[in-house]
Short mmCIF file of C-alpha atoms and ligand atoms in Angstrom, two decimals:
data_model
loop_
_atom_site.label_atom_id
_atom_site.label_comp_id
_atom_site.label_asym_id
_atom_site.label_seq_id
_atom_site.Cartn_x
_atom_site.Cartn_y
_atom_site.Cartn_z
CA MET A 1 -1.84 11.16 -14.98
CA LYS A 2 -4.50 13.02 -16.92
CA LYS A 3 -7.53 14.47 -14.92
CA ILE A 4 -11.40 13.91 -16.02
CA LEU A 5 -14.51 14.54 -15.12
CA ILE A 6 -17.18 11.96 -15.74
CA THR A 7 -20.58 13.73 -15.48
CA ARG A 8 -22.92 11.01 -14.61
CA LYS A 9 -22.47 7.56 -12.53
CA LEU A 10 -21.55 4.71 -14.71
CA ILE A 11 -21.58 1.08 -14.05
CA LYS A 12 -18.95 0.37 -11.51
CA ASP A 13 -16.79 -1.80 -13.83
CA SER A 14 -16.56 1.27 -16.12
CA GLU A 15 -15.79 3.54 -13.32
CA ASP A 16 -12.91 0.97 -11.78
CA LYS A 17 -11.61 0.76 -15.40
CA ALA A 18 -11.52 4.85 -15.69
CA GLN A 19 -9.82 5.21 -12.16
CA LYS A 20 -7.07 2.76 -13.37
CA ILE A 21 -5.97 5.36 -16.35
CA PHE A 22 -6.99 8.64 -15.06
CA GLU A 23 -7.34 10.63 -11.95
CA VAL A 24 -11.33 10.81 -12.12
CA LYS A 25 -13.99 12.96 -10.45
CA LEU A 26 -16.79 10.95 -10.24
CA ASN A 27 -20.69 11.73 -9.75
CA SER A 28 -21.44 9.21 -7.01
CA ASN A 29 -24.74 10.60 -6.25
CA ASP A 30 -25.57 10.75 -10.15
CA GLU A 31 -26.85 14.52 -9.67
CA LEU A 32 -27.84 16.24 -12.94
CA TYR A 33 -25.23 19.05 -13.14
CA SER A 34 -26.44 22.47 -13.98
CA GLN A 35 -24.07 23.95 -16.70
CA ALA A 36 -22.63 26.49 -13.89
CA LYS A 37 -21.79 23.54 -11.61
CA LEU A 38 -20.73 21.28 -14.58
CA ILE A 39 -18.19 24.24 -15.05
CA GLU A 40 -17.08 24.63 -11.90
CA LEU A 41 -16.23 20.88 -11.50
CA THR A 42 -13.91 20.73 -14.74
CA GLN A 43 -11.69 23.30 -13.43
CA GLY A 44 -8.24 21.35 -13.38
CA CYS A 45 -9.51 18.85 -15.98
CA ASP A 46 -7.94 17.77 -19.17
CA GLY A 47 -11.06 15.96 -20.35
CA ILE A 48 -15.09 15.35 -19.67
CA LEU A 49 -16.63 12.37 -20.34
CA THR A 50 -20.44 13.49 -20.95
CA SER A 51 -23.83 11.98 -21.44
CA LEU A 52 -26.95 12.91 -23.26
CA THR A 53 -28.37 14.82 -20.06
CA GLU A 54 -25.63 17.42 -20.67
CA LYS A 55 -26.48 20.32 -22.73
CA MET A 56 -23.00 21.46 -23.93
CA ASP A 57 -24.22 24.53 -26.03
CA ALA A 58 -21.68 26.92 -27.54
CA ASP A 59 -22.04 29.05 -24.18
CA ALA A 60 -21.16 26.21 -22.03
CA ILE A 61 -18.11 25.45 -24.22
CA ASN A 62 -17.04 28.72 -24.44
CA LYS A 63 -16.79 28.79 -20.23
CA LEU A 64 -14.85 25.54 -19.88
CA PRO A 65 -11.38 25.93 -18.90
CA LYS A 66 -8.39 25.94 -21.34
CA SER A 67 -7.17 22.80 -20.28
CA ILE A 68 -10.23 20.95 -21.48
CA LYS A 69 -9.26 19.21 -24.91
CA ILE A 70 -11.86 16.58 -25.31
CA ILE A 71 -15.43 15.78 -24.45
CA SER A 72 -16.10 12.22 -24.97
CA ASN A 73 -19.71 11.41 -24.98
CA PHE A 74 -21.31 8.31 -23.88
CA ALA A 75 -23.78 7.91 -26.75
CA VAL A 76 -23.42 7.43 -30.28
CA GLY A 77 -25.64 10.74 -30.71
CA PHE A 78 -24.11 13.80 -29.87
CA GLY A 79 -26.89 16.44 -30.61
CA ASN A 80 -26.44 17.70 -26.84
CA ILE A 81 -22.88 19.18 -28.01
CA ASP A 82 -22.32 22.10 -30.28
CA LEU A 83 -19.53 20.61 -32.51
CA GLU A 84 -18.66 23.77 -34.18
CA ALA A 85 -18.09 25.72 -30.86
CA ALA A 86 -15.98 22.98 -29.52
CA LYS A 87 -13.86 22.71 -32.65
CA LYS A 88 -13.37 26.72 -32.41
CA ARG A 89 -11.94 26.04 -29.04
CA GLY A 90 -9.84 23.20 -30.17
CA ILE A 91 -11.68 20.69 -28.28
CA ALA A 92 -12.13 17.26 -29.91
CA VAL A 93 -15.56 15.56 -29.37
CA THR A 94 -15.92 11.89 -29.80
CA ASN A 95 -19.13 9.29 -29.55
CA THR A 96 -19.48 5.55 -28.96
CA PRO A 97 -20.69 4.00 -32.29
CA GLU A 98 -21.33 0.42 -33.21
CA VAL A 99 -21.27 -0.96 -29.65
CA LEU A 100 -24.98 -0.33 -29.21
CA SER A 101 -26.35 -1.00 -32.43
CA ASP A 102 -27.66 -4.73 -31.37
CA ALA A 103 -29.50 -3.09 -28.15
CA THR A 104 -30.89 -0.05 -30.00
CA ALA A 105 -32.05 -2.16 -33.01
CA GLU A 106 -33.84 -4.23 -30.49
CA ILE A 107 -35.70 -1.33 -29.02
CA GLY A 108 -36.53 -0.44 -32.79
CA ILE A 109 -38.30 -3.74 -33.47
CA LEU A 110 -40.20 -3.36 -29.86
CA LEU A 111 -41.49 -0.09 -30.73
CA ILE A 112 -42.85 -1.52 -34.26
CA LEU A 113 -44.36 -4.31 -32.47
CA GLY A 114 -45.51 -2.27 -29.41
CA ALA A 115 -47.14 0.25 -31.63
CA CYS A 116 -48.59 -2.16 -34.44
CA ARG A 117 -49.89 -4.77 -32.09
CA ARG A 118 -51.49 -2.21 -29.45
CA ALA A 119 -49.08 -2.98 -26.64
CA SER A 120 -49.94 0.09 -24.68
CA GLU A 121 -53.79 -0.54 -24.47
CA GLY A 122 -53.14 -4.22 -23.97
CA ILE A 123 -50.85 -3.75 -20.80
CA ASP A 124 -53.37 -1.27 -19.43
CA ALA A 125 -56.41 -3.89 -19.92
CA ALA A 126 -54.64 -6.50 -18.47
CA ARG A 127 -53.39 -4.85 -15.50
CA LEU A 128 -57.03 -3.47 -14.98
CA SER A 129 -58.51 -7.15 -15.40
CA ASN A 130 -61.23 -5.27 -17.41
CA TRP A 131 -61.24 -7.00 -20.67
CA LYS A 132 -63.12 -9.40 -22.51
CA TRP A 133 -61.66 -11.61 -25.49
CA SER A 134 -63.81 -11.41 -28.65
CA ALA A 135 -62.92 -12.14 -32.26
CA ASP A 136 -62.23 -8.42 -33.03
CA TYR A 137 -60.66 -7.25 -29.59
CA LEU A 138 -57.60 -5.05 -29.82
CA ILE A 139 -57.11 -5.93 -33.55
CA GLY A 140 -53.70 -4.68 -34.42
CA LYS A 141 -51.54 -4.35 -37.62
CA GLN A 142 -49.89 -7.63 -38.90
CA LEU A 143 -46.03 -7.21 -39.80
CA THR A 144 -45.64 -9.80 -41.90
CA ARG A 145 -46.06 -8.84 -45.53
CA SER A 146 -46.25 -4.81 -44.40
CA ARG A 147 -43.53 -2.50 -45.82
CA LEU A 148 -41.19 -1.09 -43.43
CA GLY A 149 -39.89 2.17 -44.35
CA ILE A 150 -36.34 3.01 -42.79
CA LEU A 151 -35.28 6.45 -42.64
CA GLY A 152 -31.50 6.41 -42.01
CA MET A 153 -30.02 3.20 -42.91
CA GLY A 154 -26.69 3.01 -41.06
CA ARG A 155 -25.78 0.31 -38.52
CA ILE A 156 -28.73 0.54 -36.56
CA GLY A 157 -31.09 0.75 -39.35
CA GLN A 158 -29.53 -2.17 -41.14
CA LYS A 159 -29.65 -4.42 -38.16
CA ILE A 160 -33.52 -3.42 -37.57
CA ALA A 161 -34.01 -3.91 -41.35
CA LYS A 162 -32.62 -7.84 -40.78
CA ILE A 163 -34.81 -8.45 -37.91
CA ALA A 164 -37.76 -7.04 -39.48
CA LYS A 165 -37.09 -8.74 -43.00
CA SER A 166 -37.09 -12.24 -40.78
CA LEU A 167 -40.54 -11.15 -39.43
CA GLY A 168 -41.80 -11.00 -43.17
CA MET A 169 -41.43 -7.53 -43.77
CA ILE A 170 -40.75 -5.83 -46.99
CA ILE A 171 -37.88 -3.30 -46.39
CA HIS A 172 -37.70 0.02 -48.14
CA TYR A 173 -35.23 2.76 -47.11
CA HIS A 174 -33.82 6.46 -47.65
CA ASN A 175 -30.31 7.41 -46.89
CA ARG A 176 -28.37 10.32 -48.51
CA SER A 177 -26.77 7.58 -50.81
CA LYS A 178 -27.68 4.24 -51.89
CA LEU A 179 -25.87 1.24 -50.22
CA SER A 180 -23.95 -1.32 -51.49
CA ALA A 181 -25.80 -4.56 -52.13
CA ASP A 182 -24.25 -6.40 -49.53
CA LYS A 183 -25.53 -3.69 -47.08
CA GLU A 184 -28.90 -3.39 -48.56
CA GLN A 185 -29.98 -6.86 -48.15
CA GLY A 186 -32.58 -6.65 -50.82
CA ALA A 187 -34.24 -3.56 -49.32
CA ILE A 188 -35.35 -0.85 -51.82
CA TYR A 189 -33.78 2.12 -52.20
CA HIS A 190 -35.62 5.69 -52.38
CA ASP A 191 -33.93 8.73 -53.17
CA SER A 192 -36.65 10.96 -51.70
CA LEU A 193 -38.35 11.08 -48.60
CA LYS A 194 -41.68 11.67 -50.37
CA SER A 195 -41.11 8.29 -52.18
CA LEU A 196 -40.15 6.49 -49.22
CA PHE A 197 -42.86 7.68 -46.97
CA SER A 198 -45.32 6.85 -49.83
CA VAL A 199 -44.64 3.33 -49.51
CA SER A 200 -44.01 3.01 -45.63
CA ASP A 201 -46.93 1.21 -43.77
CA VAL A 202 -44.49 1.28 -40.97
CA LEU A 203 -41.57 3.84 -40.62
CA SER A 204 -38.49 3.47 -38.29
CA ILE A 205 -36.63 6.34 -37.90
CA CYS A 206 -33.07 5.84 -37.23
CA CYS A 207 -31.13 8.71 -38.65
CA PRO A 208 -29.06 11.26 -36.43
CA ALA A 209 -30.46 14.66 -35.23
CA THR A 210 -29.11 17.41 -37.26
CA LYS A 211 -29.78 20.82 -38.64
CA GLU A 212 -31.44 18.93 -41.65
CA THR A 213 -33.32 16.43 -39.92
CA VAL A 214 -34.89 18.41 -37.02
CA ASN A 215 -38.80 18.23 -37.20
CA LEU A 216 -38.35 16.14 -40.47
CA ILE A 217 -41.71 14.41 -39.62
CA ASN A 218 -43.85 17.36 -39.78
CA LYS A 219 -47.33 18.48 -41.05
CA GLN A 220 -46.55 18.24 -44.63
CA THR A 221 -44.51 14.96 -44.82
CA ILE A 222 -47.00 13.35 -42.84
CA GLU A 223 -49.38 13.91 -45.57
CA TYR A 224 -46.82 11.47 -47.91
CA PHE A 225 -47.75 8.32 -45.76
CA PRO A 226 -50.63 6.11 -46.57
CA THR A 227 -53.47 6.38 -44.25
CA GLY A 228 -53.13 4.39 -41.18
CA ALA A 229 -49.56 4.09 -41.23
CA VAL A 230 -47.22 3.83 -38.26
CA ILE A 231 -44.41 6.03 -37.27
CA THR A 232 -41.76 4.86 -34.73
CA ASN A 233 -38.69 6.77 -33.66
CA VAL A 234 -35.69 5.17 -32.09
CA ALA A 235 -33.02 8.30 -32.95
CA ARG A 236 -33.98 11.37 -31.37
CA GLY A 237 -36.91 13.52 -30.54
CA ASP A 238 -35.74 16.41 -32.44
CA ILE A 239 -36.56 14.51 -35.76
CA VAL A 240 -40.46 14.72 -34.90
CA ASP A 241 -42.73 17.79 -34.68
CA ASP A 242 -44.68 16.56 -31.94
CA GLU A 243 -47.78 18.58 -32.39
CA ALA A 244 -48.14 17.37 -36.14
CA LEU A 245 -47.86 13.71 -35.31
CA ILE A 246 -50.27 14.26 -32.16
CA ASP A 247 -52.75 15.80 -34.68
CA ALA A 248 -52.30 12.89 -37.22
CA LEU A 249 -52.80 10.39 -34.90
CA ASN A 250 -56.11 12.20 -33.24
CA ARG A 251 -57.55 12.44 -36.80
CA ARG A 252 -56.39 8.76 -37.37
CA LYS A 253 -54.21 9.64 -40.32
CA ILE A 254 -51.38 8.13 -38.47
CA TYR A 255 -52.67 4.70 -36.92
CA ALA A 256 -50.19 4.51 -33.87
CA ALA A 257 -46.70 5.84 -32.90
CA GLY A 258 -43.63 3.78 -31.24
CA LEU A 259 -41.34 6.30 -29.80
CA ASP A 260 -38.13 5.50 -27.63
CA VAL A 261 -37.09 9.48 -27.91
CA TYR A 262 -39.06 12.55 -27.84
CA LYS A 263 -38.51 16.63 -27.56
CA ASN A 264 -37.88 17.71 -24.39
CA GLU A 265 -37.07 14.54 -22.39
CA PRO A 266 -37.89 13.37 -19.62
CA ASN A 267 -41.12 15.66 -20.13
CA LEU A 268 -43.39 14.08 -22.66
CA ASN A 269 -45.99 16.54 -24.70
CA PRO A 270 -49.22 16.09 -22.85
CA GLY A 271 -51.02 15.55 -26.18
CA TYR A 272 -49.75 11.86 -26.21
CA LEU A 273 -51.18 11.05 -22.97
CA LYS A 274 -54.73 11.08 -24.52
CA ILE A 275 -53.80 8.77 -27.43
CA LYS A 276 -54.22 4.94 -26.72
CA SER A 277 -52.40 3.88 -29.69
CA ALA A 278 -48.93 5.73 -28.53
CA PHE A 279 -46.50 3.15 -27.27
CA ILE A 280 -43.94 5.57 -25.75
CA LEU A 281 -40.71 4.42 -23.61
CA PRO A 282 -38.14 6.31 -21.67
CA HIS A 283 -35.12 6.14 -24.08
CA LEU A 284 -34.26 2.79 -23.57
CA GLY A 285 -32.42 2.24 -26.53
CA SER A 286 -28.96 1.29 -25.35
CA ALA A 287 -30.30 0.04 -22.06
CA THR A 288 -28.79 -3.25 -21.51
CA LYS A 289 -25.93 -3.86 -19.09
CA ASP A 290 -23.42 -5.43 -21.61
CA THR A 291 -24.39 -2.50 -24.03
CA ARG A 292 -23.81 0.21 -21.18
CA ILE A 293 -20.34 -1.09 -20.01
CA ALA A 294 -19.38 -1.43 -23.79
CA MET A 295 -20.11 2.20 -24.45
CA ALA A 296 -18.72 3.52 -21.20
CA ASN A 297 -15.51 1.41 -21.90
CA LEU A 298 -15.57 2.92 -25.35
CA ALA A 299 -16.05 6.54 -24.25
CA ILE A 300 -12.95 5.94 -21.95
CA ASP A 301 -10.89 4.42 -24.63
CA ASN A 302 -11.70 7.41 -26.59
CA ILE A 303 -10.10 9.77 -24.16
CA ASP A 304 -7.09 7.51 -23.60
CA GLU A 305 -6.51 7.40 -27.38
CA PHE A 306 -6.88 10.91 -28.05
CA PHE A 307 -4.22 11.85 -24.97
CA ASN A 308 -1.90 8.83 -26.07
CA THR A 309 -1.79 9.40 -29.88
CA GLY A 310 -3.28 12.99 -30.28
CA ASN A 311 -6.14 11.59 -32.39
CA CYS A 312 -9.07 9.25 -32.08
CA LYS A 313 -10.89 7.05 -34.62
CA ASN A 314 -14.39 8.54 -32.97
CA ILE A 315 -13.97 12.06 -33.26
CA VAL A 316 -16.92 13.42 -34.95
CA ASN A 317 -16.04 17.56 -35.15
C1 DGY R 401 -27.45 7.25 -28.12
O1 DGY R 401 -26.09 6.56 -27.79
O2 DGY R 401 -27.37 8.08 -28.62
C2 DGY R 401 -28.43 6.47 -27.17
O3 DGY R 401 -29.52 7.22 -27.82
C3 DGY R 401 -28.10 6.52 -25.60
O4 DGY R 401 -28.95 5.60 -25.19
#
């Protein structure tokens, strides 16, 4: 029986499933392991089921025992793992695509609604009972007839586009390449960031974090947007230069921001705390029971498939 380390506590059904297939080291207290502890715990293991909270950089990967053949990440994103370093060590890295697209797209829509309709300010006022209705109280931005720019029209981007279209938004997108008509569903393709941003009343960031997309929203690219645009991010914090966004929010170049992810999670850049129009969530994209079970099951199946066949359809390196 192969032996695996599961670095974070999973929902019980998923841990039970893993225990039927493998000899498993669980993390019952859901402790956040230091790199040193994680490496120590992998001794004698054949694989690791990691979460986005484990930073598997080249240093950590090079210290793993030779017996480790797979790192199965419990996420669709894999920015926490140095893919090249893993490849050099002959370690396969897998992710959990598709199963979280619906839940993450729902949060993507919540960010758009929350930022455009001033949900943070509204919630604060309601809790304090210190508000008075008036014709111009907490006026926000209407989604119907606004232009939504989608940066990264993969599965999550396409689902957000579908829901946003039903809300009356006009969809534009930028991708490395233009999609087929059935995937585009009438969305308008832009071959450059500048072209997309210049027509985005609202932006939804849905692309992966890669070397190319780090700080893609920055001092220069923010100027491409119409004044008063809204920027939302359901992908990864690394894509946004927070200082540049905070500055743009302060000078009202950008009207509001909706973020489910941000750099250096869970430590939010304090600059956001003073901005009332920032609608910020603690990385809830995939946080529904059905989705977390489906993700964990897929992460477990990825390891099983890999050890049974020597390959796996969800290898990303
Ligand atoms: C993912 O899978 O990348 C999500 O961000 C995890 O919640």
